[in-house]
């Protein structure tokens, strides 16, 4: 009976855990904080140089003209491609290299990559430099084992996922990098926990509502028209009628955590009257403008048009009820929900390898928030796309973010095994 190519491959990956940790530390030490989009180029070049040494063809694509792109903060993406022996499919691992700001509350240096008790700490350890490092070591191990495979292996490090991905996967998807015939399967090592396959995400609709009023002297508010009071009425309707209604909307999508199986709205910000930087004594004015940003997350069962209409209905009703009420509504951002078929080859391959490596069945989940899968699916028209990585979902964007070293090693095995399976190089 021929040996399963995974046996030696997994052993090799296990032996390389120190190298895997070292690579993840190197990545964490480059503070690719977004905004503003710092240090993207050195980070992309670290990945590019390393993979070029292993025979990958490396391309850099700058997201020219994308939001935030300029000479100081170029949106540098890296794509590395390695051909196998003969024609075949392409399996692509895509990681975003940007991280959110460290913020307060850390007990370790967020950009040092400290290792303590089996954990690697740092901003981006879970989201998602630990996953990026695991995918690199996984593919290097395949090459070093000399395993023959048809088709192509690809790895990309892309920017701006945390701000919508327009300069990263969105930009590349528009240029064919995430479409057939170039690519067939995409695995995104986002932090969804080492034993879970993430098949999609909820939809997101951000909108800005402004209520308009008329200025007057604060001692005679009856002569003006208070925009903040109007916004108060909008908030009350959201509180009294919309939020309870959204809580009734349940999805069949396996969204985690449990609370995100419902539709939701977050009041992102409200600003009215005096500027935010106000200090000292206020001037006696009735505010003529109040602005609110809402963050609506919705389910695959919901009609995107209905999501918008719920807000318009509230505003139109108030217009009929409140004297002097007028408003404007503008869309800030909109991404449709995505859901990969549970039977897609990439879902089956990763699930099978999770079970093989961890000895327990994989769970299918859907992410409460959006990530770059939307660009792959909607713009690249590629359906075989999932997220799978070693990071811990709940730690993303938190102080003292870490990833378990054991999980990085396990996920590298899962990624390597899944790649071989998808390429047809292993049963
Ligand atoms: Zn992420």
Coordinates of C-alpha atoms and ligand atoms in Angstrom, one line a residue:
X1 CA 0.0 0.0 0.0
X2 CA 1.5 3.4 -1.0
X3 CA 2.2 5.8 1.8
X4 CA -0.1 8.7 2.2
X5 CA 1.9 11.8 1.2
X6 CA 0.5 13.6 4.3
X7 CA 2.3 11.3 6.8
X8 CA 5.7 12.8 6.1
X9 CA 4.3 16.2 5.3
X10 CA 2.6 16.6 8.6
X11 CA 5.6 15.4 10.4
X12 CA 7.7 18.0 8.6
X13 CA 5.3 20.7 9.5
X14 CA 5.4 19.6 13.1
X15 CA 9.2 19.8 13.1
X16 CA 9.0 23.3 11.8
X17 CA 6.9 24.8 14.6
X18 CA 9.8 27.1 15.7
X19 CA 10.2 28.4 12.2
X20 CA 6.5 29.0 11.9
X21 CA 6.5 31.0 15.2
X22 CA 9.5 33.0 14.0
X23 CA 7.8 33.9 10.8
X24 CA 4.6 35.0 12.6
X25 CA 6.8 37.1 15.0
X26 CA 8.5 38.8 12.1
X27 CA 5.2 39.7 10.6
X28 CA 3.8 41.0 13.9
X29 CA 6.9 43.2 14.3
X30 CA 6.0 45.1 11.2
X31 CA 3.2 47.4 12.5
X32 CA 0.9 47.4 9.5
X33 CA -1.7 49.4 11.3
X34 CA -4.7 50.5 9.3
X35 CA -5.7 53.3 9.2
X36 CA -3.4 54.8 8.0
X37 CA -2.0 51.7 6.2
X38 CA 1.5 51.8 7.7
X39 CA 4.4 49.6 6.6
X40 CA 2.5 47.7 3.9
X41 CA 5.5 47.6 1.5
X42 CA 8.1 46.1 3.9
X43 CA 5.5 43.5 5.0
X44 CA 4.6 42.6 1.4
X45 CA 8.3 42.4 0.6
X46 CA 9.1 40.1 3.5
X47 CA 6.5 37.7 2.1
X48 CA 7.6 38.2 -1.5
X49 CA 11.3 37.7 -0.8
X50 CA 10.7 34.6 1.2
X51 CA 8.5 32.9 -1.4
X52 CA 10.7 34.0 -4.3
X53 CA 13.5 32.0 -2.7
X54 CA 11.3 29.0 -2.8
X55 CA 10.7 29.4 -6.5
X56 CA 7.4 31.3 -6.4
X57 CA 6.8 33.9 -9.2
X58 CA 6.2 37.0 -7.1
X59 CA 4.1 40.0 -8.2
X60 CA 3.5 43.3 -6.4
X61 CA 0.3 45.1 -7.2
X62 CA -0.3 48.5 -5.7
X63 CA -3.9 49.5 -5.2
X64 CA -3.4 52.7 -7.0
X65 CA -6.1 55.2 -6.4
X66 CA -7.8 53.1 -3.7
X67 CA -9.0 55.0 -0.6
X68 CA -5.9 56.0 1.5
X69 CA -3.4 55.2 -1.3
X70 CA -0.6 57.8 -1.6
X71 CA 3.2 57.9 -1.8
X72 CA 3.5 57.8 1.9
X73 CA 1.0 55.0 2.4
X74 CA 1.1 52.9 -0.8
X75 CA -1.4 50.0 -0.8
X76 CA 1.2 47.3 -1.6
X77 CA -0.2 43.8 -2.2
X78 CA 1.9 40.7 -3.0
X79 CA 0.9 37.7 -5.0
X80 CA 3.1 34.6 -5.2
X81 CA 2.4 31.7 -7.6
X82 CA 4.1 28.4 -7.9
X83 CA 3.4 26.0 -10.8
X84 CA 3.3 22.3 -10.3
X85 CA 3.8 19.6 -12.8
X86 CA 1.3 19.9 -15.6
X87 CA -2.1 21.5 -15.9
X88 CA -4.5 21.5 -13.0
X89 CA -6.5 23.7 -10.7
X90 CA -5.1 26.6 -8.6
X91 CA -5.5 26.7 -4.8
X92 CA -5.0 30.2 -3.4
X93 CA -4.4 31.2 0.3
X94 CA -5.2 34.9 0.9
X95 CA -4.4 36.8 4.0
X96 CA -4.7 40.4 4.8
X97 CA -1.6 42.0 6.2
X98 CA -3.2 45.0 7.8
X99 CA -4.1 45.1 11.5
X100 CA -6.2 47.4 13.5
X101 CA -4.7 49.9 16.0
X102 CA -3.3 48.3 19.2
X103 CA -5.5 50.5 21.4
X104 CA -5.2 50.5 25.2
X105 CA -5.1 47.8 27.8
X106 CA -2.2 45.7 26.7
X107 CA 0.0 43.9 29.3
X108 CA 2.6 43.0 26.6
X109 CA 4.2 45.0 23.8
X110 CA 1.6 44.6 20.9
X111 CA 4.4 44.7 18.2
X112 CA 7.1 42.5 19.8
X113 CA 5.7 39.1 19.1
X114 CA 6.2 37.8 22.6
X115 CA 5.9 34.0 23.3
X116 CA 4.5 32.9 26.6
X117 CA 3.1 29.5 27.6
X118 CA 2.4 28.3 24.2
X119 CA 0.9 31.6 23.0
X120 CA 2.2 34.1 20.6
X121 CA 1.1 37.6 21.5
X122 CA 0.7 40.7 19.4
X123 CA -1.6 42.8 17.3
X124 CA -2.5 40.6 14.4
X125 CA -1.4 37.3 16.1
X126 CA -5.0 35.9 15.6
X127 CA -6.2 38.4 13.0
X128 CA -4.4 37.2 10.9
X129 CA -0.6 37.0 10.7
X130 CA -0.6 33.7 12.6
X131 CA -2.8 32.3 9.8
X132 CA -0.7 33.9 7.1
X133 CA 2.5 32.4 8.5
X134 CA 0.8 29.0 8.8
X135 CA -0.2 29.1 5.1
X136 CA 3.3 30.0 4.0
X137 CA 4.9 27.2 6.1
X138 CA 2.2 24.7 4.8
X139 CA 3.1 25.4 1.2
X140 CA 6.8 25.5 1.7
X141 CA 6.6 22.0 3.4
X142 CA 4.8 20.6 0.3
X143 CA 7.6 21.9 -1.9
X144 CA 10.4 20.7 0.5
X145 CA 8.8 17.2 0.6
X146 CA 9.1 17.1 -3.1
X147 CA 5.4 16.2 -3.5
X148 CA 4.4 16.3 -7.1
X149 CA 1.2 18.2 -7.8
X150 CA -0.6 19.4 -10.9
X151 CA -1.8 23.0 -11.2
X152 CA -0.7 25.9 -9.0
X153 CA -0.3 27.0 -5.5
X154 CA -0.8 30.7 -4.7
X155 CA -0.4 32.9 -1.6
X156 CA -1.3 36.5 -1.4
X157 CA -0.8 39.2 1.3
X158 CA -3.3 41.9 0.7
X159 CA -4.0 45.3 2.3
X160 CA -7.0 47.1 3.8
X161 CA -9.2 44.3 4.7
X162 CA -10.1 46.1 7.9
X163 CA -11.3 49.1 5.9
X164 CA -13.3 47.3 3.2
X165 CA -10.6 45.7 1.1
X166 CA -10.9 48.2 -1.8
X167 CA -7.1 48.6 -2.2
X168 CA -6.5 44.9 -1.5
X169 CA -8.7 41.9 -2.5
X170 CA -11.3 44.2 -4.1
X171 CA -8.7 45.8 -6.3
X172 CA -7.1 42.5 -7.3
X173 CA -10.5 40.8 -7.9
X174 CA -11.4 43.5 -10.4
X175 CA -8.2 42.7 -12.2
X176 CA -8.9 38.9 -12.5
X177 CA -6.7 37.7 -9.7
X178 CA -9.6 36.0 -8.0
X179 CA -11.3 34.5 -11.0
X180 CA -11.2 31.5 -13.2
X181 CA -9.1 30.4 -15.0
X182 CA -6.4 31.9 -12.8
X183 CA -7.8 30.6 -9.5
X184 CA -10.2 27.8 -8.6
X185 CA -10.3 27.6 -4.8
X186 CA -9.6 30.3 -2.2
X187 CA -8.9 29.7 1.5
X188 CA -8.7 32.9 3.7
X189 CA -6.9 32.1 7.0
X190 CA -9.1 34.5 9.1
X191 CA -9.5 33.8 12.8
X192 CA -12.5 31.6 13.0
X193 CA -10.9 28.9 15.3
X194 CA -8.8 26.0 14.3
X195 CA -11.7 23.4 14.0
X196 CA -14.2 25.6 12.1
X197 CA -14.8 26.2 8.5
X198 CA -16.3 29.6 7.8
X199 CA -18.6 29.5 4.7
X200 CA -19.6 33.1 4.6
X201 CA -20.7 36.3 6.3
X202 CA -23.8 38.4 7.0
X203 CA -24.5 41.4 4.9
X204 CA -23.6 44.9 6.0
X205 CA -25.2 48.2 5.3
X206 CA -23.8 51.4 6.7
X207 CA -25.8 54.6 6.3
X208 CA -25.5 58.2 7.4
X209 CA -28.7 59.9 8.5
X210 CA -28.8 63.7 9.0
X211 CA -31.6 65.6 10.5
X212 CA -31.9 69.2 9.6
X213 CA -33.1 72.1 11.7
X214 CA -32.8 75.9 11.9
X215 CA -30.6 77.9 14.2
X216 CA -32.0 80.3 16.7
X217 CA -30.9 81.8 20.1
X218 CA -30.8 79.1 22.8
X219 CA -32.9 81.2 25.1
X220 CA -35.8 81.1 22.5
X221 CA -35.7 77.6 21.2
X222 CA -39.3 77.9 20.0
X223 CA -38.0 80.3 17.3
X224 CA -35.6 77.6 15.9
X225 CA -35.9 74.0 14.9
X226 CA -33.8 71.6 16.9
X227 CA -32.1 69.0 14.7
X228 CA -30.9 67.0 17.8
X229 CA -34.4 66.6 19.1
X230 CA -35.4 65.3 15.7
X231 CA -32.6 62.8 15.8
X232 CA -33.7 61.8 19.3
X233 CA -37.1 60.9 17.8
X234 CA -35.3 58.8 15.2
X235 CA -33.3 57.0 17.9
X236 CA -36.5 56.4 19.9
X237 CA -38.2 54.7 16.9
X238 CA -35.1 52.5 16.3
X239 CA -35.1 51.6 20.0
X240 CA -38.9 51.0 20.3
X241 CA -39.8 49.4 17.0
X242 CA -36.8 48.4 14.8
X243 CA -34.6 46.7 17.3
X244 CA -37.3 44.4 18.7
X245 CA -38.3 43.6 15.1
X246 CA -34.7 42.8 14.1
X247 CA -34.4 40.5 17.1
X248 CA -37.3 38.4 15.6
X249 CA -35.4 37.8 12.4
X250 CA -33.5 34.5 12.7
X251 CA -31.3 33.0 10.1
X252 CA -30.6 29.5 8.9
X253 CA -27.0 30.6 8.4
X254 CA -24.8 29.0 11.1
X255 CA -23.6 32.4 12.3
X256 CA -21.4 32.5 15.4
X257 CA -21.7 33.6 18.1
X258 CA -25.3 32.7 18.8
X259 CA -26.4 36.3 19.3
X260 CA -25.4 37.1 15.7
X261 CA -28.0 34.6 14.3
X262 CA -30.3 37.5 14.4
X263 CA -30.4 40.7 12.4
X264 CA -28.8 43.7 14.2
X265 CA -28.2 47.4 14.1
X266 CA -25.4 49.3 15.9
X267 CA -25.6 53.1 16.4
X268 CA -22.0 53.9 15.3
X269 CA -22.0 57.6 16.2
X270 CA -24.2 60.6 16.7
X271 CA -23.0 64.2 16.4
X272 CA -25.1 67.3 16.7
X273 CA -24.7 70.9 17.4
X274 CA -21.3 72.0 18.7
X275 CA -18.2 70.4 17.2
X276 CA -16.7 67.4 18.9
X277 CA -13.6 69.4 19.9
X278 CA -15.8 71.8 21.9
X279 CA -14.2 73.1 25.2
X280 CA -15.2 75.9 27.5
X281 CA -18.6 77.5 27.4
X282 CA -21.1 76.7 24.6
X283 CA -22.6 79.4 22.6
X284 CA -26.4 79.6 23.0
X285 CA -27.6 78.0 19.8
X286 CA -30.3 75.7 18.6
X287 CA -28.5 73.1 16.5
X288 CA -29.4 73.0 12.8
X289 CA -27.8 69.7 12.1
X290 CA -27.4 66.3 13.6
X291 CA -25.7 63.3 12.0
X292 CA -25.8 59.7 12.8
X293 CA -24.0 56.7 11.3
X294 CA -25.8 53.3 11.6
X295 CA -24.2 49.9 11.1
X296 CA -26.8 47.4 10.0
X297 CA -25.9 43.7 9.7
X298 CA -28.4 41.5 7.9
X299 CA -29.2 38.0 7.0
X300 CA -29.2 36.1 3.8
X301 CA -32.9 35.7 4.1
X302 CA -33.4 39.5 4.1
X303 CA -34.0 41.6 1.0
X304 CA -31.3 44.3 0.9
X305 CA -33.9 46.7 -0.3
X306 CA -36.1 46.0 2.7
X307 CA -33.1 46.7 5.0
X308 CA -33.0 50.2 3.5
X309 CA -36.7 50.6 3.5
X310 CA -37.1 50.0 7.2
X311 CA -35.0 53.1 7.9
X312 CA -36.7 55.2 5.2
X313 CA -40.1 54.2 6.7
X314 CA -39.1 55.4 10.1
X315 CA -37.9 58.7 8.7
X316 CA -40.9 59.2 6.4
X317 CA -43.3 58.5 9.3
X318 CA -41.6 61.1 11.5
X319 CA -41.8 63.5 8.7
X320 CA -45.5 63.2 8.8
X321 CA -45.7 63.4 12.6
X322 CA -43.2 66.0 13.6
X323 CA -43.4 69.6 12.6
X324 CA -40.3 70.8 10.9
X325 CA -38.8 67.4 10.5
X326 CA -36.5 66.9 7.4
X327 CA -33.7 64.5 6.8
X328 CA -31.2 63.2 4.3
X329 CA -30.0 59.6 4.1
X330 CA -26.9 58.4 2.3
X331 CA -25.4 55.0 2.0
X332 CA -21.8 54.8 3.3
X333 CA -21.0 51.1 2.5
X334 CA -23.0 48.1 1.4
X335 CA -21.9 44.5 1.1
X336 CA -24.3 41.7 0.3
X337 CA -24.2 38.5 2.5
X338 CA -22.2 35.6 1.1
X339 CA -22.7 31.9 1.7
X340 CA -20.6 29.2 0.1
X341 CA -22.4 25.9 -0.7
X342 CA -21.7 23.5 2.2
X343 CA -20.8 20.9 -0.5
X344 CA -18.3 23.0 -2.3
X345 CA -15.0 21.2 -2.8
X346 CA -13.1 23.6 -0.6
X347 CA -15.5 23.1 2.3
X348 CA -15.3 19.3 1.9
X349 CA -11.5 19.3 1.6
X350 CA -10.8 21.5 4.6
X351 CA -13.4 19.8 6.8
X352 CA -11.9 16.4 6.0
X353 CA -8.4 17.6 6.9
X354 CA -9.6 19.2 10.1
X355 CA -11.0 15.8 11.2
X356 CA -7.8 14.1 10.2
X357 CA -5.5 16.5 12.0
X358 CA -7.6 17.2 15.1
X359 CA -9.5 14.0 15.4
X360 CA -12.8 15.7 15.7
X361 CA -15.4 16.8 13.1
X362 CA -15.2 20.3 11.7
X363 CA -18.0 22.7 12.4
X364 CA -19.4 25.0 9.7
X365 CA -19.9 28.6 10.7
X366 CA -20.7 32.0 9.3
X367 CA -18.9 35.1 10.4
X368 CA -21.0 37.8 12.1
X369 CA -18.8 40.5 10.3
X370 CA -17.7 40.8 6.8
X371 CA -14.3 39.9 5.4
X372 CA -12.7 39.7 1.9
X373 CA -14.7 36.7 0.8
X374 CA -17.3 39.2 -0.6
X375 CA -14.8 40.4 -3.2
X376 CA -13.8 36.9 -4.2
X377 CA -17.4 35.7 -4.5
X378 CA -19.1 38.9 -5.8
X379 CA -16.4 40.4 -8.0
X380 CA -14.3 37.3 -8.8
X381 CA -17.4 35.1 -9.3
X382 CA -15.6 32.3 -7.5
X383 CA -17.8 30.1 -5.4
X384 CA -15.2 27.8 -3.9
X385 CA -14.1 30.2 -1.1
X386 CA -14.0 29.9 2.6
X387 CA -12.2 31.2 5.7
X388 CA -10.2 28.9 7.8
X389 CA -7.3 29.8 10.1
X390 CA -5.8 29.2 13.5
X391 CA -6.8 32.5 15.2
X392 CA -9.4 32.8 17.9
X393 CA -12.4 34.8 16.7
X394 CA -13.1 36.4 20.1
X395 CA -9.6 37.7 20.4
X396 CA -9.6 39.7 17.2
X397 CA -9.1 43.4 17.7
X398 CA -8.8 42.9 21.5
X399 CA -5.9 44.0 23.8
X400 CA -3.5 41.1 24.5
X401 CA -4.5 39.4 21.3
X402 CA -2.7 36.0 20.9
X403 CA -2.7 32.8 18.9
X404 CA -2.0 29.4 20.2
X405 CA 1.2 28.0 18.7
X406 CA -0.4 24.5 18.7
X407 CA -3.3 25.8 16.6
X408 CA -0.9 27.5 14.1
X409 CA 0.8 24.1 13.6
X410 CA -2.4 22.2 13.3
X411 CA -3.9 24.7 10.9
X412 CA -0.7 24.5 8.7
X413 CA -1.3 20.8 8.5
X414 CA -4.9 21.2 7.6
X415 CA -4.0 23.8 4.9
X416 CA -1.3 21.6 3.4
X417 CA -3.6 18.6 3.4
X418 CA -6.5 20.5 1.9
X419 CA -4.3 22.0 -0.8
X420 CA -3.1 18.5 -1.9
X421 CA -6.6 17.2 -1.8
X422 CA -7.9 20.1 -3.9
X423 CA -5.1 19.7 -6.4
X424 CA -5.8 16.0 -6.7
X425 CA -2.3 15.2 -5.3
X426 CA -3.7 13.2 -2.3
X427 CA -6.9 11.2 -1.8
Ligands
LIG1 ZN1 -9.1 39.7 9.7

